[in-house]
PDB file of C-alpha atoms in Angstrom:
ATOM      1  CA  UNK O  29      30.266 -46.711 -97.027  1.00  0.00           C
ATOM      2  CA  UNK O  30      32.369 -44.625 -99.855  1.00  0.00           C
ATOM      3  CA  UNK O  31      34.494 -41.866 -99.196  1.00  0.00           C
ATOM      4  CA  UNK O  32      32.429 -39.491-100.770  1.00  0.00           C
ATOM      5  CA  UNK O  33      31.411 -38.115 -97.581  1.00  0.00           C
ATOM      6  CA  UNK O  34      34.998 -37.123 -96.824  1.00  0.00           C
ATOM      7  CA  UNK O  35      35.005 -34.921 -99.617  1.00  0.00           C
ATOM      8  CA  UNK O  36      31.784 -33.562 -98.221  1.00  0.00           C
ATOM      9  CA  UNK O  37      33.068 -32.784 -94.780  1.00  0.00           C
ATOM     10  CA  UNK O  38      36.032 -31.226 -95.795  1.00  0.00           C
ATOM     11  CA  UNK O  39      33.866 -28.508 -97.723  1.00  0.00           C
ATOM     12  CA  UNK O  40      31.663 -28.149 -94.780  1.00  0.00           C
ATOM     13  CA  UNK O  41      34.716 -27.313 -92.895  1.00  0.00           C
ATOM     14  CA  UNK O  42      35.977 -24.814 -95.539  1.00  0.00           C
ATOM     15  CA  UNK O  43      32.550 -23.165 -95.476  1.00  0.00           C
ATOM     16  CA  UNK O  44      33.718 -21.543 -92.392  1.00  0.00           C
ATOM     17  CA  UNK O  45      36.421 -19.631 -94.053  1.00  0.00           C
ATOM     18  CA  UNK O  46      36.517 -16.831 -96.911  1.00  0.00           C
ATOM     19  CA  UNK O  47      38.942 -17.402 -99.695  1.00  0.00           C
ATOM     20  CA  UNK O  48      40.096 -14.577-102.175  1.00  0.00           C
ATOM     21  CA  UNK O  49      43.314 -16.325-103.900  1.00  0.00           C
ATOM     22  CA  UNK O  50      43.928 -19.992-104.604  1.00  0.00           C
ATOM     23  CA  UNK O  51      47.658 -19.310-105.135  1.00  0.00           C
ATOM     24  CA  UNK O  52      47.698 -17.843-101.180  1.00  0.00           C
ATOM     25  CA  UNK O  53      49.434 -20.328 -98.663  1.00  0.00           C
ATOM     26  CA  UNK O  54      46.648 -19.709 -96.361  1.00  0.00           C
ATOM     27  CA  UNK O  55      44.121 -21.142 -98.617  1.00  0.00           C
ATOM     28  CA  UNK O  56      46.331 -24.060 -99.635  1.00  0.00           C
ATOM     29  CA  UNK O  57      46.962 -24.691 -95.859  1.00  0.00           C
ATOM     30  CA  UNK O  58      43.285 -24.591 -94.461  1.00  0.00           C
ATOM     31  CA  UNK O  59      42.600 -27.206 -97.568  1.00  0.00           C
ATOM     32  CA  UNK O  60      44.857 -29.502 -96.463  1.00  0.00           C
ATOM     33  CA  UNK O  61      43.965 -29.406 -92.701  1.00  0.00           C
ATOM     34  CA  UNK O  62      40.437 -29.475 -93.354  1.00  0.00           C
ATOM     35  CA  UNK O  63      41.259 -32.586 -95.487  1.00  0.00           C
ATOM     36  CA  UNK O  64      43.065 -34.151 -92.701  1.00  0.00           C
ATOM     37  CA  UNK O  65      40.189 -33.606 -90.309  1.00  0.00           C
ATOM     38  CA  UNK O  66      37.558 -34.800 -92.657  1.00  0.00           C
ATOM     39  CA  UNK O  67      40.005 -38.198 -93.377  1.00  0.00           C
ATOM     40  CA  UNK O  68      40.210 -38.495 -89.610  1.00  0.00           C
ATOM     41  CA  UNK O  69      36.387 -38.549 -89.372  1.00  0.00           C
ATOM     42  CA  UNK O  70      35.892 -40.856 -92.322  1.00  0.00           C
ATOM     43  CA  UNK O  71      38.612 -43.666 -91.548  1.00  0.00           C
ATOM     44  CA  UNK O  72      36.984 -43.756 -87.860  1.00  0.00           C
ATOM     45  CA  UNK O  73      33.352 -43.702 -88.583  1.00  0.00           C
ATOM     46  CA  UNK O  74      32.262 -44.512 -92.062  1.00  0.00           C
ATOM     47  CA  UNK O  75      31.443 -48.294 -92.620  1.00  0.00           C
ATOM     48  CA  UNK O  76      28.602 -50.204 -94.039  1.00  0.00           C
ATOM     49  CA  UNK O  77      25.361 -47.847 -93.277  1.00  0.00           C
ATOM     50  CA  UNK O  78      23.675 -50.719 -91.424  1.00  0.00           C
ATOM     51  CA  UNK O  79      26.253 -51.214 -88.944  1.00  0.00           C
ATOM     52  CA  UNK O  80      27.503 -47.368 -88.597  1.00  0.00           C
ATOM     53  CA  UNK O  81      27.055 -46.102 -85.001  1.00  0.00           C
ATOM     54  CA  UNK O  82      27.405 -42.540 -85.762  1.00  0.00           C
ATOM     55  CA  UNK O  83      24.890 -41.208 -88.332  1.00  0.00           C
ATOM     56  CA  UNK O  84      25.814 -39.625 -91.606  1.00  0.00           C
ATOM     57  CA  UNK O  85      23.858 -36.683 -90.562  1.00  0.00           C
ATOM     58  CA  UNK O  86      26.031 -35.975 -87.607  1.00  0.00           C
ATOM     59  CA  UNK O  87      28.918 -36.191 -89.934  1.00  0.00           C
ATOM     60  CA  UNK O  88      27.653 -33.656 -92.157  1.00  0.00           C
ATOM     61  CA  UNK O  89      26.048 -31.244 -89.616  1.00  0.00           C
ATOM     62  CA  UNK O  90      27.084 -27.856 -90.215  1.00  0.00           C
ATOM     63  CA  UNK O  91      27.298 -27.136 -86.430  1.00  0.00           C
ATOM     64  CA  UNK O  92      29.946 -29.975 -86.330  1.00  0.00           C
ATOM     65  CA  UNK O  93      31.761 -28.780 -89.454  1.00  0.00           C
ATOM     66  CA  UNK O  94      32.022 -25.491 -87.390  1.00  0.00           C
ATOM     67  CA  UNK O  95      33.534 -27.197 -84.534  1.00  0.00           C
ATOM     68  CA  UNK O  96      36.340 -28.849 -86.201  1.00  0.00           C
ATOM     69  CA  UNK O  97      36.902 -25.925 -88.303  1.00  0.00           C
ATOM     70  CA  UNK O  98      38.228 -23.933 -84.900  1.00  0.00           C
ATOM     71  CA  UNK O  99      40.916 -26.763 -84.757  1.00  0.00           C
ATOM     72  CA  UNK O 100      42.673 -25.425 -87.576  1.00  0.00           C
ATOM     73  CA  UNK O 101      45.418 -23.218 -86.447  1.00  0.00           C
ATOM     74  CA  UNK O 102      48.644 -21.324 -88.531  1.00  0.00           C
ATOM     75  CA  UNK O 103      50.759 -24.535 -88.223  1.00  0.00           C
ATOM     76  CA  UNK O 104      50.304 -28.002 -89.470  1.00  0.00           C
ATOM     77  CA  UNK O 105      48.769 -30.751 -87.224  1.00  0.00           C
ATOM     78  CA  UNK O 106      48.581 -34.397 -86.596  1.00  0.00           C
ATOM     79  CA  UNK O 107      45.007 -34.741 -87.050  1.00  0.00           C
ATOM     80  CA  UNK O 108      42.525 -36.785 -84.782  1.00  0.00           C
ATOM     81  CA  UNK O 109      39.079 -37.763 -84.822  1.00  0.00           C
ATOM     82  CA  UNK O 110      36.274 -35.690 -83.674  1.00  0.00           C
ATOM     83  CA  UNK O 111      33.171 -36.232 -81.822  1.00  0.00           C
ATOM     84  CA  UNK O 112      30.289 -35.760 -83.947  1.00  0.00           C
ATOM     85  CA  UNK O 113      26.779 -35.103 -82.135  1.00  0.00           C
ATOM     86  CA  UNK O 114      24.451 -37.940 -82.096  1.00  0.00           C
ATOM     87  CA  UNK O 115      20.793 -38.421 -81.387  1.00  0.00           C
ATOM     88  CA  UNK O 116      19.936 -36.839 -78.270  1.00  0.00           C
ATOM     89  CA  UNK O 117      17.621 -34.270 -76.727  1.00  0.00           C
ATOM     90  CA  UNK O 118      15.042 -31.697 -78.260  1.00  0.00           C
ATOM     91  CA  UNK O 119      13.933 -28.614 -76.475  1.00  0.00           C
ATOM     92  CA  UNK O 120      11.206 -26.088 -77.645  1.00  0.00           C
ATOM     93  CA  UNK O 121       9.810 -23.247 -76.533  1.00  0.00           C
ATOM     94  CA  UNK O 122       6.359 -21.861 -78.081  1.00  0.00           C
ATOM     95  CA  UNK O 123       3.863 -18.577 -77.340  1.00  0.00           C
ATOM     96  CA  UNK O 124       1.024 -17.039 -78.810  1.00  0.00           C
ATOM     97  CA  UNK O 125      -0.447 -13.990 -79.362  1.00  0.00           C
ATOM     98  CA  UNK O 126      -2.654 -14.512 -75.969  1.00  0.00           C
ATOM     99  CA  UNK O 127       0.303 -14.730 -73.952  1.00  0.00           C
ATOM    100  CA  UNK O 128       0.081 -18.877 -73.692  1.00  0.00           C
ATOM    101  CA  UNK O 129       3.461 -20.038 -73.420  1.00  0.00           C
ATOM    102  CA  UNK O 130       4.939 -23.694 -73.182  1.00  0.00           C
ATOM    103  CA  UNK O 131       8.304 -25.139 -72.420  1.00  0.00           C
ATOM    104  CA  UNK O 132       9.028 -28.573 -73.408  1.00  0.00           C
ATOM    105  CA  UNK O 133      11.721 -31.083 -73.676  1.00  0.00           C
ATOM    106  CA  UNK O 134      11.531 -34.399 -75.510  1.00  0.00           C
ATOM    107  CA  UNK O 135      14.181 -36.938 -74.815  1.00  0.00           C
ATOM    108  CA  UNK O 136      14.245 -40.668 -74.949  1.00  0.00           C
ATOM    109  CA  UNK O 137      17.634 -40.783 -72.997  1.00  0.00           C
ATOM    110  CA  UNK O 138      20.019 -43.317 -74.864  1.00  0.00           C
ATOM    111  CA  UNK O 139      19.764 -44.028 -78.394  1.00  0.00           C
ATOM    112  CA  UNK O 140      16.102 -45.438 -79.147  1.00  0.00           C
ATOM    113  CA  UNK O 141      15.424 -45.585 -75.361  1.00  0.00           C
ATOM    114  CA  UNK O 142      14.062 -48.841 -73.994  1.00  0.00           C
ATOM    115  CA  UNK O 143      13.626 -49.939 -77.735  1.00  0.00           C
ATOM    116  CA  UNK O 144       9.878 -50.838 -76.773  1.00  0.00           C
ATOM    117  CA  UNK O 145       7.419 -48.651 -79.181  1.00  0.00           C
ATOM    118  CA  UNK O 146       3.911 -48.065 -77.789  1.00  0.00           C
ATOM    119  CA  UNK O 147       1.691 -50.392 -80.507  1.00  0.00           C
ATOM    120  CA  UNK O 148       0.468 -48.635 -83.398  1.00  0.00           C
ATOM    121  CA  UNK O 149       1.895 -45.265 -82.263  1.00  0.00           C
ATOM    122  CA  UNK O 150       5.649 -45.201 -83.384  1.00  0.00           C
ATOM    123  CA  UNK O 151       6.150 -43.653 -79.802  1.00  0.00           C
ATOM    124  CA  UNK O 152       9.368 -45.088 -78.219  1.00  0.00           C
ATOM    125  CA  UNK O 153       9.660 -45.515 -74.524  1.00  0.00           C
ATOM    126  CA  UNK O 154      12.727 -44.069 -72.740  1.00  0.00           C
ATOM    127  CA  UNK O 155      15.590 -46.114 -70.781  1.00  0.00           C
ATOM    128  CA  UNK O 156      15.836 -43.333 -68.025  1.00  0.00           C
ATOM    129  CA  UNK O 157      15.918 -46.138 -65.492  1.00  0.00           C
ATOM    130  CA  UNK O 158      19.714 -46.286 -66.237  1.00  0.00           C
ATOM    131  CA  UNK O 159      20.011 -43.417 -63.396  1.00  0.00           C
ATOM    132  CA  UNK O 160      18.922 -45.617 -60.846  1.00  0.00           C
ATOM    133  CA  UNK O 161      21.361 -46.620 -58.123  1.00  0.00           C
ATOM    134  CA  UNK O 162      22.030 -50.353 -57.664  1.00  0.00           C
ATOM    135  CA  UNK O 163      23.133 -49.840 -53.914  1.00  0.00           C
ATOM    136  CA  UNK O 164      20.327 -51.116 -51.373  1.00  0.00           C
ATOM    137  CA  UNK O 165      21.116 -48.161 -49.165  1.00  0.00           C
ATOM    138  CA  UNK O 166      20.845 -45.233 -51.974  1.00  0.00           C
ATOM    139  CA  UNK O 167      17.600 -43.258 -52.298  1.00  0.00           C
ATOM    140  CA  UNK O 168      17.521 -43.409 -55.561  1.00  0.00           C
ATOM    141  CA  UNK O 169      17.803 -47.269 -55.434  1.00  0.00           C
ATOM    142  CA  UNK O 170      15.896 -49.546 -58.602  1.00  0.00           C
ATOM    143  CA  UNK O 171      12.468 -50.609 -57.201  1.00  0.00           C
ATOM    144  CA  UNK O 172       9.287 -51.474 -58.500  1.00  0.00           C
ATOM    145  CA  UNK O 173       6.724 -48.729 -59.432  1.00  0.00           C
ATOM    146  CA  UNK O 174       9.581 -45.753 -58.824  1.00  0.00           C
ATOM    147  CA  UNK O 175      10.626 -43.148 -60.861  1.00  0.00           C
ATOM    148  CA  UNK O 176      14.415 -42.420 -61.223  1.00  0.00           C
ATOM    149  CA  UNK O 177      16.862 -39.141 -60.879  1.00  0.00           C
ATOM    150  CA  UNK O 178      16.432 -38.102 -64.387  1.00  0.00           C
ATOM    151  CA  UNK O 179      18.127 -34.983 -66.393  1.00  0.00           C
ATOM    152  CA  UNK O 180      14.940 -33.478 -67.738  1.00  0.00           C
ATOM    153  CA  UNK O 181      14.039 -30.081 -66.644  1.00  0.00           C
ATOM    154  CA  UNK O 182      12.260 -27.209 -68.997  1.00  0.00           C
ATOM    155  CA  UNK O 183      12.390 -23.868 -67.223  1.00  0.00           C
ATOM    156  CA  UNK O 184       9.736 -21.407 -67.000  1.00  0.00           C
ATOM    157  CA  UNK O 185      10.801 -17.964 -65.605  1.00  0.00           C
ATOM    158  CA  UNK O 186       8.063 -15.800 -63.533  1.00  0.00           C
ATOM    159  CA  UNK O 187       8.406 -12.427 -61.881  1.00  0.00           C
ATOM    160  CA  UNK O 188       5.859 -11.396 -59.250  1.00  0.00           C
ATOM    161  CA  UNK O 189       3.596 -14.456 -60.216  1.00  0.00           C
ATOM    162  CA  UNK O 190       3.557 -13.186 -64.015  1.00  0.00           C
ATOM    163  CA  UNK O 191       4.845 -15.359 -66.372  1.00  0.00           C
ATOM    164  CA  UNK O 192       8.155 -13.927 -67.947  1.00  0.00           C
ATOM    165  CA  UNK O 193       8.910 -16.708 -70.474  1.00  0.00           C
ATOM    166  CA  UNK O 194       9.897 -20.486 -71.373  1.00  0.00           C
ATOM    167  CA  UNK O 195      13.462 -21.315 -71.602  1.00  0.00           C
ATOM    168  CA  UNK O 196      15.758 -24.375 -71.460  1.00  0.00           C
ATOM    169  CA  UNK O 197      19.120 -25.704 -71.618  1.00  0.00           C
ATOM    170  CA  UNK O 198      19.251 -29.259 -72.693  1.00  0.00           C
ATOM    171  CA  UNK O 199      22.173 -31.582 -72.473  1.00  0.00           C
ATOM    172  CA  UNK O 200      22.218 -34.367 -69.894  1.00  0.00           C
ATOM    173  CA  UNK O 201      23.838 -32.883 -66.239  1.00  0.00           C
ATOM    174  CA  UNK O 202      24.636 -29.761 -68.190  1.00  0.00           C
ATOM    175  CA  UNK O 203      21.392 -28.722 -67.886  1.00  0.00           C
ATOM    176  CA  UNK O 204      20.953 -27.307 -64.334  1.00  0.00           C
ATOM    177  CA  UNK O 205      24.469 -25.702 -64.832  1.00  0.00           C
ATOM    178  CA  UNK O 206      23.251 -24.022 -68.017  1.00  0.00           C
ATOM    179  CA  UNK O 207      20.205 -22.852 -66.468  1.00  0.00           C
ATOM    180  CA  UNK O 208      21.939 -21.271 -63.568  1.00  0.00           C
ATOM    181  CA  UNK O 209      24.268 -19.529 -66.059  1.00  0.00           C
ATOM    182  CA  UNK O 210      21.626 -18.219 -68.488  1.00  0.00           C
ATOM    183  CA  UNK O 211      19.134 -17.129 -65.922  1.00  0.00           C
ATOM    184  CA  UNK O 212      22.190 -14.987 -63.885  1.00  0.00           C
ATOM    185  CA  UNK O 213      23.156 -13.664 -67.638  1.00  0.00           C
ATOM    186  CA  UNK O 214      20.006 -12.064 -67.754  1.00  0.00           C
ATOM    187  CA  UNK O 215      18.538 -11.186 -64.328  1.00  0.00           C
ATOM    188  CA  UNK O 216      22.050 -10.197 -62.606  1.00  0.00           C
ATOM    189  CA  UNK O 217      24.083  -9.252 -65.798  1.00  0.00           C
ATOM    190  CA  UNK O 218      21.168  -7.646 -67.819  1.00  0.00           C
ATOM    191  CA  UNK O 219      21.868  -9.707 -70.846  1.00  0.00           C
ATOM    192  CA  UNK O 220      19.216 -10.124 -73.772  1.00  0.00           C
ATOM    193  CA  UNK O 221      17.967 -13.855 -74.368  1.00  0.00           C
ATOM    194  CA  UNK O 222      20.813 -13.982 -77.368  1.00  0.00           C
ATOM    195  CA  UNK O 223      23.284 -12.342 -75.525  1.00  0.00           C
ATOM    196  CA  UNK O 224      22.807 -14.941 -72.498  1.00  0.00           C
ATOM    197  CA  UNK O 225      22.882 -17.878 -74.406  1.00  0.00           C
ATOM    198  CA  UNK O 226      26.109 -16.570 -76.501  1.00  0.00           C
ATOM    199  CA  UNK O 227      28.247 -16.142 -73.518  1.00  0.00           C
ATOM    200  CA  UNK O 228      30.924 -18.632 -72.789  1.00  0.00           C
ATOM    201  CA  UNK O 229      30.059 -21.361 -70.465  1.00  0.00           C
ATOM    202  CA  UNK O 230      31.725 -23.698 -67.790  1.00  0.00           C
ATOM    203  CA  UNK O 231      30.721 -27.091 -66.916  1.00  0.00           C
ATOM    204  CA  UNK O 232      31.325 -28.950 -63.775  1.00  0.00           C
ATOM    205  CA  UNK O 233      32.561 -32.866 -63.924  1.00  0.00           C
ATOM    206  CA  UNK O 234      33.951 -34.241 -61.116  1.00  0.00           C
ATOM    207  CA  UNK O 235      35.820 -33.566 -58.143  1.00  0.00           C
ATOM    208  CA  UNK O 236      37.901 -30.147 -58.964  1.00  0.00           C
ATOM    209  CA  UNK O 237      37.388 -30.612 -62.532  1.00  0.00           C
ATOM    210  CA  UNK O 238      35.531 -27.889 -64.889  1.00  0.00           C
ATOM    211  CA  UNK O 239      35.572 -27.796 -68.373  1.00  0.00           C
ATOM    212  CA  UNK O 240      35.452 -24.665 -70.105  1.00  0.00           C
ATOM    213  CA  UNK O 241      34.493 -23.362 -73.912  1.00  0.00           C
ATOM    214  CA  UNK O 242      37.502 -22.392 -76.155  1.00  0.00           C
ATOM    215  CA  UNK O 243      36.532 -18.667 -75.777  1.00  0.00           C
ATOM    216  CA  UNK O 244      36.302 -18.704 -72.076  1.00  0.00           C
ATOM    217  CA  UNK O 245      38.332 -15.555 -70.742  1.00  0.00           C
ATOM    218  CA  UNK O 246      41.915 -16.799 -70.270  1.00  0.00           C
ATOM    219  CA  UNK O 247      42.327 -14.481 -67.282  1.00  0.00           C
ATOM    220  CA  UNK O 248      39.242 -16.152 -65.812  1.00  0.00           C
ATOM    221  CA  UNK O 249      40.963 -19.345 -66.187  1.00  0.00           C
ATOM    222  CA  UNK O 250      44.138 -18.486 -64.843  1.00  0.00           C
ATOM    223  CA  UNK O 251      42.392 -17.122 -61.658  1.00  0.00           C
ATOM    224  CA  UNK O 252      40.034 -19.960 -61.160  1.00  0.00           C
ATOM    225  CA  UNK O 253      43.347 -22.202 -61.311  1.00  0.00           C
ATOM    226  CA  UNK O 254      44.930 -20.094 -58.681  1.00  0.00           C
ATOM    227  CA  UNK O 255      42.034 -21.162 -56.400  1.00  0.00           C
ATOM    228  CA  UNK O 256      42.303 -24.728 -57.138  1.00  0.00           C
ATOM    229  CA  UNK O 257      39.943 -25.405 -59.789  1.00  0.00           C
ATOM    230  CA  UNK O 258      41.184 -27.819 -62.318  1.00  0.00           C
ATOM    231  CA  UNK O 259      40.120 -26.429 -65.566  1.00  0.00           C
ATOM    232  CA  UNK O 260      40.127 -27.724 -69.160  1.00  0.00           C
ATOM    233  CA  UNK O 261      39.127 -26.445 -72.199  1.00  0.00           C
ATOM    234  CA  UNK O 262      36.974 -28.514 -74.033  1.00  0.00           C
ATOM    235  CA  UNK O 263      36.521 -27.818 -77.932  1.00  0.00           C
ATOM    236  CA  UNK O 264      33.656 -30.199 -78.119  1.00  0.00           C
ATOM    237  CA  UNK O 265      31.181 -26.956 -77.648  1.00  0.00           C
ATOM    238  CA  UNK O 266      27.920 -29.142 -77.957  1.00  0.00           C
ATOM    239  CA  UNK O 267      28.864 -30.900 -74.662  1.00  0.00           C
ATOM    240  CA  UNK O 268      28.117 -27.046 -72.908  1.00  0.00           C
ATOM    241  CA  UNK O 269      24.392 -27.517 -73.746  1.00  0.00           C
ATOM    242  CA  UNK O 270      21.909 -26.336 -76.047  1.00  0.00           C
ATOM    243  CA  UNK O 271      19.337 -23.522 -75.069  1.00  0.00           C
ATOM    244  CA  UNK O 272      16.330 -21.829 -76.487  1.00  0.00           C
ATOM    245  CA  UNK O 273      14.633 -18.971 -74.763  1.00  0.00           C
ATOM    246  CA  UNK O 274      11.406 -16.963 -75.266  1.00  0.00           C
ATOM    247  CA  UNK O 275      10.546 -13.757 -73.190  1.00  0.00           C
ATOM    248  CA  UNK O 276       7.544 -11.760 -73.232  1.00  0.00           C
ATOM    249  CA  UNK O 277       7.597  -8.016 -72.204  1.00  0.00           C
ATOM    250  CA  UNK O 278       5.266  -7.190 -68.881  1.00  0.00           C
ATOM    251  CA  UNK O 279       3.698  -4.247 -70.533  1.00  0.00           C
ATOM    252  CA  UNK O 280       3.840  -4.367 -74.459  1.00  0.00           C
ATOM    253  CA  UNK O 281       3.436  -7.963 -74.793  1.00  0.00           C
ATOM    254  CA  UNK O 282       5.953  -8.034 -77.597  1.00  0.00           C
ATOM    255  CA  UNK O 283       8.359 -11.341 -77.608  1.00  0.00           C
ATOM    256  CA  UNK O 284      11.685 -11.686 -77.736  1.00  0.00           C
ATOM    257  CA  UNK O 285      13.595 -15.046 -78.503  1.00  0.00           C
ATOM    258  CA  UNK O 286      17.191 -16.141 -78.134  1.00  0.00           C
ATOM    259  CA  UNK O 287      18.734 -19.491 -79.916  1.00  0.00           C
ATOM    260  CA  UNK O 288      21.698 -21.642 -79.704  1.00  0.00           C
ATOM    261  CA  UNK O 289      24.932 -21.223 -81.709  1.00  0.00           C
ATOM    262  CA  UNK O 290      25.969 -24.638 -79.881  1.00  0.00           C
ATOM    263  CA  UNK O 291      23.431 -26.588 -81.997  1.00  0.00           C
ATOM    264  CA  UNK O 292      21.175 -26.050 -85.273  1.00  0.00           C
ATOM    265  CA  UNK O 293      18.433 -24.194 -83.208  1.00  0.00           C
ATOM    266  CA  UNK O 294      16.330 -21.470 -84.732  1.00  0.00           C
ATOM    267  CA  UNK O 295      13.716 -18.974 -84.206  1.00  0.00           C
ATOM    268  CA  UNK O 296      10.609 -18.401 -85.954  1.00  0.00           C
ATOM    269  CA  UNK O 297       7.672 -16.237 -86.016  1.00  0.00           C
ATOM    270  CA  UNK O 298       4.269 -16.331 -87.116  1.00  0.00           C
TER     271      UNK O 298
END
């Protein structure tokens, strides 16, 4: 509950820049702006650890620090607190030398799920019943022995009844939107898995509102607005899904992987 974490958050943010001379105005400016961002988060989220709703690991996440560093501009700003990524879904794709491949998502939905744990296992049960409708006339209405609409969709691509590979873009209602964009990047636009994941994304929110990432092409934003879309640039890139991909070459059997820049994903060979 002390403010030492503020120094750590500021240093994490500053890791995203290169510094050569302490007496340059750009050096001092970035230091000040990083401290302002770190203090904004510290004063918002840091409290007695037993009562904190945001985890220390989330506040000290390198990915979160990278997101915050993008808020530092050429001019001084009035700082606001960020939105650290909390606990959430985990996606993994695995493959072996025999061509066996698995696409898997694990998620308790919100927090620790239902709060119920299978005795003697440590396995928490999910609370995805939250997505039931309470409208008696709705197809997804809450009822005994019924499964709700849910967002878990691990993907697997095939071609001509032959496996190509597992993939997934986790992130709530962004998942099907991420699947569409990533698959089209690879199939229609001939991107490799890493290029497909790195490309800037959009996300439909509701009505005509669509959010886009900060590096989304400005010309496309203006053109979409002319067509009636309400475009909002969202600096929280974690909300645009977090994907992983493994593809197997149909002739050589060589694997190719892609991992996400928006979260702490990685590729590991053996």
